[in-house]
Coordinates of N, CA, C and O and ligand atoms in Angstrom, one line a residue:
X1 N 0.8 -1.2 0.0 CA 0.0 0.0 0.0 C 0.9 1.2 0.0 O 1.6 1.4 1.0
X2 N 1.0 2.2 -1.0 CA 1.5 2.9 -0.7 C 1.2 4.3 -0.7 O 0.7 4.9 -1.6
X3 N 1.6 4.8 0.5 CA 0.9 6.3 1.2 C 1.1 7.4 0.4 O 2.0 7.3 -0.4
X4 N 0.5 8.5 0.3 CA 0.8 9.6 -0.4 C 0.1 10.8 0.8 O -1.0 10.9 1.3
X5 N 1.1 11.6 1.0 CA 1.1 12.6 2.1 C -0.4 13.9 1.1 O -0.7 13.9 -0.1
X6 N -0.9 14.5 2.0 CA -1.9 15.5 1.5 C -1.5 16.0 0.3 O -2.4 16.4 -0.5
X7 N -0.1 16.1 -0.1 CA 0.2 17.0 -1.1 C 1.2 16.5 -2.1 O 2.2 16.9 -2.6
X8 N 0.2 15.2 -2.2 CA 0.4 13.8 -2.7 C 1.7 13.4 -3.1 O 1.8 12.4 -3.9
X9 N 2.8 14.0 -2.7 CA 4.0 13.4 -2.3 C 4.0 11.8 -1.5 O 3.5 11.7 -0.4
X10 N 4.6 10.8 -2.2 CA 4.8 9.7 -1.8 C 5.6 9.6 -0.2 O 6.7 10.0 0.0
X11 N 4.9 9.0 0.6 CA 5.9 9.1 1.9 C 5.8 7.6 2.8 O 6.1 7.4 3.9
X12 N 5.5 7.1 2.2 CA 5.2 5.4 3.5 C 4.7 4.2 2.3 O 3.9 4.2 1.3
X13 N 5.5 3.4 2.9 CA 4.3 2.3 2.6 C 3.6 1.7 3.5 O 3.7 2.1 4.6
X14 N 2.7 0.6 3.4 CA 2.0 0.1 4.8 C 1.2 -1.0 4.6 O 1.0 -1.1 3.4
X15 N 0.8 -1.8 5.2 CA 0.0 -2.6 5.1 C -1.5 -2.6 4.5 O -1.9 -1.5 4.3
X16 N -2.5 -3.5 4.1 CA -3.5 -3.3 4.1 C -4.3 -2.5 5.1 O -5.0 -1.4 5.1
X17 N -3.9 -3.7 6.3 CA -4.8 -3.5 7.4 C -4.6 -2.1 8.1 O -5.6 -1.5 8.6
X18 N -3.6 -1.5 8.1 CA -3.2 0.2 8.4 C -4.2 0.9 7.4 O -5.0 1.8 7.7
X19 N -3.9 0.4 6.0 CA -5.0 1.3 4.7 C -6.2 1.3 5.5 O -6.6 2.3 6.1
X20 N -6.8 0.0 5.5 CA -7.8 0.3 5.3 C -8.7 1.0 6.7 O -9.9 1.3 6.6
X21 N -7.7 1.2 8.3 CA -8.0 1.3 9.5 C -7.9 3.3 9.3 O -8.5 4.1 10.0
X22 N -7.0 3.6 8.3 CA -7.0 4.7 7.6 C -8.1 5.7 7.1 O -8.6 6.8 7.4
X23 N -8.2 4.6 5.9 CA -9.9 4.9 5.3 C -10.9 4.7 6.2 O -11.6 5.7 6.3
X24 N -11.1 4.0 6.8 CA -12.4 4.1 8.1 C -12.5 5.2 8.9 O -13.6 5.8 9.1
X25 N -11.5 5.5 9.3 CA -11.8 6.7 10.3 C -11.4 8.1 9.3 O -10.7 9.0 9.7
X26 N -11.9 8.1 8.2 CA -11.9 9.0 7.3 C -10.2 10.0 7.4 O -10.0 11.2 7.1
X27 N -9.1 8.9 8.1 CA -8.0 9.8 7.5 C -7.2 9.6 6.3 O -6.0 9.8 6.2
X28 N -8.1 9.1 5.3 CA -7.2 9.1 3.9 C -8.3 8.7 2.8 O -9.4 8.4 3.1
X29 N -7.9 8.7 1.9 CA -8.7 8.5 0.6 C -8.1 7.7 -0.1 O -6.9 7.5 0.1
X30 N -8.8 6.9 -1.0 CA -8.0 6.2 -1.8 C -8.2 7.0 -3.3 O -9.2 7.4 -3.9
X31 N -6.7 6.8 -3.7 CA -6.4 7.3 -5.1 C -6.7 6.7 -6.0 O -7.3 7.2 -6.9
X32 N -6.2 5.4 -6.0 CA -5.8 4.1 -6.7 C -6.6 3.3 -5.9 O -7.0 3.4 -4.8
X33 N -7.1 2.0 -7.0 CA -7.5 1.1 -6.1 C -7.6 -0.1 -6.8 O -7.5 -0.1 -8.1
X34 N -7.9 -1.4 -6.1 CA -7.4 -2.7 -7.0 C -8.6 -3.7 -7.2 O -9.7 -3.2 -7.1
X35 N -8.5 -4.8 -7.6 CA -10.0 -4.9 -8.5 C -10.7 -5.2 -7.6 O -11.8 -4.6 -7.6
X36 N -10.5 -6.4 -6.3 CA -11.1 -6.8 -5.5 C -11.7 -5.8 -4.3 O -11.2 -4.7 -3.9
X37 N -12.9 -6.6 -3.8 CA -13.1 -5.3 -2.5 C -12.2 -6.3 -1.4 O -11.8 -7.4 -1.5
X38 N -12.2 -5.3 -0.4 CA -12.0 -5.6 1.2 C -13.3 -5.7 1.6 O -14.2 -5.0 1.1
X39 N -13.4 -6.8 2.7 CA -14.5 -7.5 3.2 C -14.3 -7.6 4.8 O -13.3 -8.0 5.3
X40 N -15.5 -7.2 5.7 CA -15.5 -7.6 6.7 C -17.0 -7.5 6.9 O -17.7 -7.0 6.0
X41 N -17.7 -8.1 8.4 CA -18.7 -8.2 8.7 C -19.5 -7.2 8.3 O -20.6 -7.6 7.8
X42 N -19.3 -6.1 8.2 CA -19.8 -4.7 8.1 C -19.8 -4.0 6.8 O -20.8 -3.6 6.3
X43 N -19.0 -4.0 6.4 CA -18.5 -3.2 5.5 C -17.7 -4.0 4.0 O -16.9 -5.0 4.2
X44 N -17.8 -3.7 3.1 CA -16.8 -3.5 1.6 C -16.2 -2.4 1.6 O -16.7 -1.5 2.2
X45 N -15.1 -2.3 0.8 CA -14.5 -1.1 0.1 C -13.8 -1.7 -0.5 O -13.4 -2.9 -0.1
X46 N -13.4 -0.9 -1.7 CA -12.7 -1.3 -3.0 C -11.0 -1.9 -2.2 O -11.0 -1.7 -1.0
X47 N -10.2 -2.3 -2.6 CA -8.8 -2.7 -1.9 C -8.1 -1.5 -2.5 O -8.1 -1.2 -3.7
X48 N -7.6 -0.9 -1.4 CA -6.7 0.1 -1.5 C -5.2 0.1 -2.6 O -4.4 -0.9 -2.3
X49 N -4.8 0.6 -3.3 CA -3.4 0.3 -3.6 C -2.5 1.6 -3.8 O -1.3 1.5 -4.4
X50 N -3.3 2.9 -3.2 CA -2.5 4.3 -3.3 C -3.9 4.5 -2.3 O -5.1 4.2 -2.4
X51 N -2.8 5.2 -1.4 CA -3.8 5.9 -0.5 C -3.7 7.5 -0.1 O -3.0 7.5 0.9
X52 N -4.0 8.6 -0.4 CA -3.4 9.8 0.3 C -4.2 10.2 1.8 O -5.4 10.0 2.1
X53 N -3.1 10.8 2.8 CA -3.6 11.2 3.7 C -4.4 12.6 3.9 O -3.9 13.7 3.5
X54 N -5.6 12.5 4.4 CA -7.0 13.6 4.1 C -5.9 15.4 4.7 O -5.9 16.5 4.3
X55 N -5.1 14.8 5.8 CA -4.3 15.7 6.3 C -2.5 15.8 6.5 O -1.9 15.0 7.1
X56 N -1.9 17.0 5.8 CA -0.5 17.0 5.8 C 0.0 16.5 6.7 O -0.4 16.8 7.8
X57 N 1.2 15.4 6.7 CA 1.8 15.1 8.1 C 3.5 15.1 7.6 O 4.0 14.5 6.7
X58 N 4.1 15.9 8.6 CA 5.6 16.2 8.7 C 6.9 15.2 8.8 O 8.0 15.5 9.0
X59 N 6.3 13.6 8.5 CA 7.2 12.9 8.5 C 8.6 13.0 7.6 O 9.8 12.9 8.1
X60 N 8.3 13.1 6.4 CA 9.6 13.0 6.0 C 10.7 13.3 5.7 O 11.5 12.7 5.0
X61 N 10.8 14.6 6.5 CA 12.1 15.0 6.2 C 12.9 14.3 6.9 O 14.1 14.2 6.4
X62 N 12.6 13.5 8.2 CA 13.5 12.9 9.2 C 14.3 11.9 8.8 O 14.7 11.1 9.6
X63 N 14.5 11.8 7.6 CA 15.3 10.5 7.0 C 16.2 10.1 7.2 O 16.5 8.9 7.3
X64 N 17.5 11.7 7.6 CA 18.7 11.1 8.3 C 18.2 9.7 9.3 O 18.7 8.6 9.1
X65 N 17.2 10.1 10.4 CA 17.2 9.4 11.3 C 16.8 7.9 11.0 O 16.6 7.1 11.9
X66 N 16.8 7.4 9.6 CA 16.0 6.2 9.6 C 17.1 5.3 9.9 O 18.3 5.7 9.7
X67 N 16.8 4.2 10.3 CA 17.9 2.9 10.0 C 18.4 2.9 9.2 O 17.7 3.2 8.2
X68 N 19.9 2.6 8.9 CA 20.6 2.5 7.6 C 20.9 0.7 7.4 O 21.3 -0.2 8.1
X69 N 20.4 0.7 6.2 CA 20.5 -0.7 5.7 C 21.3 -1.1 4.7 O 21.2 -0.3 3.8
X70 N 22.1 -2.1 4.4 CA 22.5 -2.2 3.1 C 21.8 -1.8 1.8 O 22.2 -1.0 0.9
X71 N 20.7 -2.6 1.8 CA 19.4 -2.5 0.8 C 19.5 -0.5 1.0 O 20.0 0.3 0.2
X72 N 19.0 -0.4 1.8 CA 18.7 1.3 1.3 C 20.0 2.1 0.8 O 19.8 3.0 0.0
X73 N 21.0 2.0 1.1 CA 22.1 2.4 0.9 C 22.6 2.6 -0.7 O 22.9 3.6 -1.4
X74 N 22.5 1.2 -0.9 CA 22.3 0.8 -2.2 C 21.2 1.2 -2.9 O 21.4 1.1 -4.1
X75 N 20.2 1.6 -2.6 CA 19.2 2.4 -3.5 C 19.4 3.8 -3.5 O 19.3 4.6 -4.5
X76 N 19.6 4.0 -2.2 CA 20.0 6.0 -2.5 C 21.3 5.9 -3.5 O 21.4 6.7 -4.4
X77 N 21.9 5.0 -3.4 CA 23.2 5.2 -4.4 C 23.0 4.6 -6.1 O 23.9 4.6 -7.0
X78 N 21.7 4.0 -6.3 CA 21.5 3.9 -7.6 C 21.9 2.2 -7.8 O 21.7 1.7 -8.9
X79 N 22.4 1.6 -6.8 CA 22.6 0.6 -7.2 C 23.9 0.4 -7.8 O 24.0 -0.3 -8.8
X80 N 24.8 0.7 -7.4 CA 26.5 1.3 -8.2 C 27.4 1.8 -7.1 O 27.2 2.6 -6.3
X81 N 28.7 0.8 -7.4 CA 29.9 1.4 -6.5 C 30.0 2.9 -7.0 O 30.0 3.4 -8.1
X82 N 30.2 3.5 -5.4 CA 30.2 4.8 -5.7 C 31.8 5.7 -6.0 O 31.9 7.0 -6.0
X83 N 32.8 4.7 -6.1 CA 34.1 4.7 -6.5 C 34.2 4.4 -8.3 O 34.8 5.1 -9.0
X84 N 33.7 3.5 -8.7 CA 33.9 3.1 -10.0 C 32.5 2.9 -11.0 O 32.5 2.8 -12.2
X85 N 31.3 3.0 -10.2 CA 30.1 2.3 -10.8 C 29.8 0.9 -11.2 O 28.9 0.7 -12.1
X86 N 30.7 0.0 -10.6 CA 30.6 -1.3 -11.0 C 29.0 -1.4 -9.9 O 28.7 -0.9 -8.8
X87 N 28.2 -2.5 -10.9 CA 27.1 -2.8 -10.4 C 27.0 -4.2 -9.7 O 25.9 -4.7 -9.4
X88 N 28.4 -4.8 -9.4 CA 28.0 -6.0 -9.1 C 29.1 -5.9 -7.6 O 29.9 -5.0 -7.5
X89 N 28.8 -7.1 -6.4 CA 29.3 -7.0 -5.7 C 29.7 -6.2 -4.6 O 30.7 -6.0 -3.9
X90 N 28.7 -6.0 -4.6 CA 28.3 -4.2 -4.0 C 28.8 -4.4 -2.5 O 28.9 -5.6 -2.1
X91 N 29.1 -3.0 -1.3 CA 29.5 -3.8 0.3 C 28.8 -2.0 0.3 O 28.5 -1.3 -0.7
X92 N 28.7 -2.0 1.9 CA 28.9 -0.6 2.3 C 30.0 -0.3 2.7 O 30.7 -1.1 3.3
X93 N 30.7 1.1 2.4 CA 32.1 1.5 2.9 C 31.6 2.9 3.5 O 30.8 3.7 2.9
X94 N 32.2 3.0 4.6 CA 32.6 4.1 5.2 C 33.8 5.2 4.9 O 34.8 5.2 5.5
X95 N 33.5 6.2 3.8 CA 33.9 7.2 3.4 C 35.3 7.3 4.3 O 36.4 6.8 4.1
X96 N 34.8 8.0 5.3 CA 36.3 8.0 6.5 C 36.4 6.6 7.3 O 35.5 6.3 8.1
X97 N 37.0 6.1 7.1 CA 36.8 5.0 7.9 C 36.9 5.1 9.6 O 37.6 5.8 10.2
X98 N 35.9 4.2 10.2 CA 35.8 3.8 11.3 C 36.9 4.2 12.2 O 36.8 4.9 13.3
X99 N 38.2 3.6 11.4 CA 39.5 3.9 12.6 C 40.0 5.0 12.6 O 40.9 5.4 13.3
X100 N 39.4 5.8 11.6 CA 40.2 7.3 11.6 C 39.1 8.1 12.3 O 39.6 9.2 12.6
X101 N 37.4 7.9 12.7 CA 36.4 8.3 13.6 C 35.7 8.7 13.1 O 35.0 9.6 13.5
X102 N 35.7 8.0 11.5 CA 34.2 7.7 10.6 C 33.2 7.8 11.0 O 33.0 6.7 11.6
X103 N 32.3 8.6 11.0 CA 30.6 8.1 11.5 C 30.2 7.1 10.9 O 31.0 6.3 10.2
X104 N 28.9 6.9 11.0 CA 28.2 5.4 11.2 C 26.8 6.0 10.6 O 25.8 5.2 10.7
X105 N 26.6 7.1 10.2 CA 25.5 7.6 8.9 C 25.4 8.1 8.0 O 26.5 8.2 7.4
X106 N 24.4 8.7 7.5 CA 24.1 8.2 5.5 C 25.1 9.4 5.3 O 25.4 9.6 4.1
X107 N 25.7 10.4 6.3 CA 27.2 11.4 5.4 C 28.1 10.9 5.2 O 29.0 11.5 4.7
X108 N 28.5 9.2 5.6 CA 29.7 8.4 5.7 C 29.4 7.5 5.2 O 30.4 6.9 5.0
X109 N 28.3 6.8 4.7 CA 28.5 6.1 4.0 C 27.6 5.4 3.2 O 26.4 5.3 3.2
X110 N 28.8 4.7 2.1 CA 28.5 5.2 0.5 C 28.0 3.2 -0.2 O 27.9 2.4 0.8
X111 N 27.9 2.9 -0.8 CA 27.7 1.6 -1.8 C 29.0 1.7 -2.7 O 29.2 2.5 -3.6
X112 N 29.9 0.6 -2.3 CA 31.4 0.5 -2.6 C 31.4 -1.5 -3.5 O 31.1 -2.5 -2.8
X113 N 31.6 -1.5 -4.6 CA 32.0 -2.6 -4.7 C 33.3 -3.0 -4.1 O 34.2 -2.3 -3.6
X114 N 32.9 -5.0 -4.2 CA 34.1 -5.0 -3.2 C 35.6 -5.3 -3.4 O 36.3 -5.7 -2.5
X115 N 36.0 -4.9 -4.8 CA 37.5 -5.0 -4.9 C 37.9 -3.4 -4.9 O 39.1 -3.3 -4.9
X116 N 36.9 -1.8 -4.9 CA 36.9 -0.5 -4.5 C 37.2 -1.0 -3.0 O 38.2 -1.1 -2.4
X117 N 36.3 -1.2 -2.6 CA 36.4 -1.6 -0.7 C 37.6 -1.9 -0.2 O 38.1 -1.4 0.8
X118 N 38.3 -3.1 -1.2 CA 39.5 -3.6 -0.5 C 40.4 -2.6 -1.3 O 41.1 -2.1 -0.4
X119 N 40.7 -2.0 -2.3 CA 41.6 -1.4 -2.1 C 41.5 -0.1 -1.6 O 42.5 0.5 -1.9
X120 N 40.7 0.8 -0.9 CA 40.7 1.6 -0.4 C 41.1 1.4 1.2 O 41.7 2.1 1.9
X121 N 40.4 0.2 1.6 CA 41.0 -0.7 2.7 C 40.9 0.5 3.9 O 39.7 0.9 4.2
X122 N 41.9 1.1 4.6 CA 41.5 1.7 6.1 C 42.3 3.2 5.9 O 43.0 3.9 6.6
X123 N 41.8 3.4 4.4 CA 42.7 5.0 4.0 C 41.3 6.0 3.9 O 40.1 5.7 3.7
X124 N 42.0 7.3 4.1 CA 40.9 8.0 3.9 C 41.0 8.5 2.1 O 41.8 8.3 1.3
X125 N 40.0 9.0 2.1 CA 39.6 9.0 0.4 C 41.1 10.1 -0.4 O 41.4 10.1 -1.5
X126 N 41.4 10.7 0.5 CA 42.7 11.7 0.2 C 43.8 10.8 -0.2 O 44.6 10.9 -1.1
X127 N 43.4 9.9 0.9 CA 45.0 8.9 1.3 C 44.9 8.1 0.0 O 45.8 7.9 -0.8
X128 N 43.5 7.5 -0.2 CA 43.2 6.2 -1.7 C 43.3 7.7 -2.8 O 44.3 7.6 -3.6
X129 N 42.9 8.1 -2.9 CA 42.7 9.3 -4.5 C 41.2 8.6 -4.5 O 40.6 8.8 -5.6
X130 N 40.6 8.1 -4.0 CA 39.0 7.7 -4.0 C 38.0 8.7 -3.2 O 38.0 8.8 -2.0
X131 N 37.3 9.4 -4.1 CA 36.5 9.9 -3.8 C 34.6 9.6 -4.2 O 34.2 10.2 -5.2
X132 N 34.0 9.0 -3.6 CA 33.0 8.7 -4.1 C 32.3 10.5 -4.8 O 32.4 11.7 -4.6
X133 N 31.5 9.3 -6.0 CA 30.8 10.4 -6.8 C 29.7 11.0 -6.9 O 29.2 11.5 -7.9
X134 N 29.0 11.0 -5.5 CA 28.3 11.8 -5.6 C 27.9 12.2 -3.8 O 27.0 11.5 -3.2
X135 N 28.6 13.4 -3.0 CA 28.3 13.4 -1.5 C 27.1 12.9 -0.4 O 26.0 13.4 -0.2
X136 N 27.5 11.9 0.0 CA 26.6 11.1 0.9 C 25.7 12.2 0.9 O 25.9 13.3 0.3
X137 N 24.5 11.7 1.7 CA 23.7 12.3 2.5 C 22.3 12.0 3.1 O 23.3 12.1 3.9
X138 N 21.1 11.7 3.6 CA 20.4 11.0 3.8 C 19.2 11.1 2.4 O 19.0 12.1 1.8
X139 N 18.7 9.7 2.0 CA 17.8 9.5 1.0 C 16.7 10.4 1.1 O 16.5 11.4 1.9
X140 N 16.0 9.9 0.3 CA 14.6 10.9 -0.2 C 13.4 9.6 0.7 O 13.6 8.4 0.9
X141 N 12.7 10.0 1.0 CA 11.5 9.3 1.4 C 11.2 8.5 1.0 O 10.7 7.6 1.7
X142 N 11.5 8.6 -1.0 CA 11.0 7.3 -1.8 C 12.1 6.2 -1.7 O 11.7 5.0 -1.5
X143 N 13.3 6.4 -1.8 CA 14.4 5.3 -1.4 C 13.3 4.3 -0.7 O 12.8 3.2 -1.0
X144 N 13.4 4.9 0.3 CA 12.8 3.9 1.8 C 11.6 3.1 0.8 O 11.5 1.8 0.7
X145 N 10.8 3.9 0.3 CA 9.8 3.0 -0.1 C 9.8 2.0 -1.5 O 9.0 1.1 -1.7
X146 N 11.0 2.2 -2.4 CA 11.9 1.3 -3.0 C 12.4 -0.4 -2.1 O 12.1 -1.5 -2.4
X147 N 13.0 0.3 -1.0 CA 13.7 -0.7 0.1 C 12.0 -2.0 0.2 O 11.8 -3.1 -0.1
X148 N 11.2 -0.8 0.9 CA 10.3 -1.7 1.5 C 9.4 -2.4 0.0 O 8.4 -2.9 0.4
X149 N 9.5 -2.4 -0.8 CA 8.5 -2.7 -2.1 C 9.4 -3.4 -3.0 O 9.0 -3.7 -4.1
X150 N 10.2 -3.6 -2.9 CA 11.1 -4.5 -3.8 C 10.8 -4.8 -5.5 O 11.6 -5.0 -6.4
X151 N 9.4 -4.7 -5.5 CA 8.4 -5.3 -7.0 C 7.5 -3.8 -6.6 O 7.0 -3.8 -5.5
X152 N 7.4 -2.7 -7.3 CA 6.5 -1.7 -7.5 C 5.8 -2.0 -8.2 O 6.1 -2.2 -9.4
X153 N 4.3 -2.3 -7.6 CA 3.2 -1.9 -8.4 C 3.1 -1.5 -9.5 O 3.5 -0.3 -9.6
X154 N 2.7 -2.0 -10.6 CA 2.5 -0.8 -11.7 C 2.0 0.5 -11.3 O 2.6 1.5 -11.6
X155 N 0.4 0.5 -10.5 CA -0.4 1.3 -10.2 C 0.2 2.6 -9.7 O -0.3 3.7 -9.8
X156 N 1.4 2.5 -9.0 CA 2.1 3.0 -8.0 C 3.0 4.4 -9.0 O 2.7 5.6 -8.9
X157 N 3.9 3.9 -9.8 CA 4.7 4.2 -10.6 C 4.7 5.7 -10.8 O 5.7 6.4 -10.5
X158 N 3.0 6.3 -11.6 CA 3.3 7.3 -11.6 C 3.0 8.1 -10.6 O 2.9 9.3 -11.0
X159 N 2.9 7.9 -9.1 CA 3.8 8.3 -8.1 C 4.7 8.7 -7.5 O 4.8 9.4 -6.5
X160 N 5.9 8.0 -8.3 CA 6.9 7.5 -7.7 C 8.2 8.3 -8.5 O 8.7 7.9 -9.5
X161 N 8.6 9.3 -7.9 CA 9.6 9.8 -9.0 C 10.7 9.2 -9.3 O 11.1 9.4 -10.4
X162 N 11.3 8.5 -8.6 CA 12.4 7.5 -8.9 C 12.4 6.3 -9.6 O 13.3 5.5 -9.6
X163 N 11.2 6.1 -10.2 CA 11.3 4.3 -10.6 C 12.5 3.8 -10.8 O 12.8 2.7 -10.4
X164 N 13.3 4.5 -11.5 CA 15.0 3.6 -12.1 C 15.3 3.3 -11.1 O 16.2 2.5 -11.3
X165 N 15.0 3.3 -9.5 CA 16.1 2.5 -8.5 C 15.7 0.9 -8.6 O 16.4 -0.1 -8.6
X166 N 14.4 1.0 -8.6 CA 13.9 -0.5 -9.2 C 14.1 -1.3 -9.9 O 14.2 -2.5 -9.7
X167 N 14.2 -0.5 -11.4 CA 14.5 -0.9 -12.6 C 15.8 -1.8 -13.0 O 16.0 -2.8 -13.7
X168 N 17.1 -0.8 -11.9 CA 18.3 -0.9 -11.7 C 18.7 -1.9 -11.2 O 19.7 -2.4 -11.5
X169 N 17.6 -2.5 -10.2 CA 17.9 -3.9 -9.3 C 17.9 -4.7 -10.4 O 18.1 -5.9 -10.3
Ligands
ZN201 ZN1 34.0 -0.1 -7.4

């Protein structure tokens, strides 16, 4: 299911059962919707498959803060060592490394294939001449919802301003 904030910016994805507990208490609408209904003792409604919220909510800028995962990492980064653009073999590397007092978020670090990895090894990007190509920083909202959707919806799509991160997989 995926959420679209009041000003239908893509921001969550979610379950059915969140959609449709959503749509009940009249906080969202559905945009999109899929062939079958949702059924319970009471009630039908069409099955949700874009839903926007009836009211703006401030979540997404907090991205720095999200968990950093390989998978997401690799999608803010396109799917490509960010030293050479090799697409295969992909690791996370820490820009400054660890032992020199590298941080441990999305400004440090980057989707490194892993013969870039090993040879940049425990140098800093001065020390390798490696500088990744394009400045860390925390993803866009949709990353995350790439991460959690693995197979995007068709329905979804033109939503979604990033599709190539998918494509890329
Ligand atoms: Zn590489």
């Amino acid at each position: 299911m995926l959420v679209l904030n009041a000003t239908f910016e893509p921001i969550n994805v979610c379950t059915v059962r969140r959609a449709a507990v959503l749509l009940l208490k009249a906080k969202a609408e559905i945009v999109e919707h899929g062939q079958w209904e949702l059924r319970s003792e009471h009630t039908a409604m069409p099955r949700p498959v874009v839903i926007r919220l009836m009211t703006y909510v401030k979540v997404p800028r907090d991205t720095h803060r999200r968990k950093i995962t390989r998978r997401a990492v690799f999608a803010r980064d396109g799917w490509a060592c960010q030293y050479c653009g090799a697409r295969q073999n992909l690791t996370v590397d820490h820009v400054i490394p660890r032992s020199k007092g590298g941080s441990s978020d999305w400004t440090n670090i980057v989707a490194s294939c892993a013969p870039c990895n090993r040879r940049k090894g425990d140098h800093l990007p001065s020390q390798a001449g490696m500088h990744p190509r394009c400045k860390p920083a925390a993803p866009s909202p949709n990353v995350f919802i790439h991460v959690a959707s693995p197979t995007i919806p068709p329905a979804w799509r033109q939503w979604l301003p990033i599709a190539t991160v998918a494509d890329a997989a």
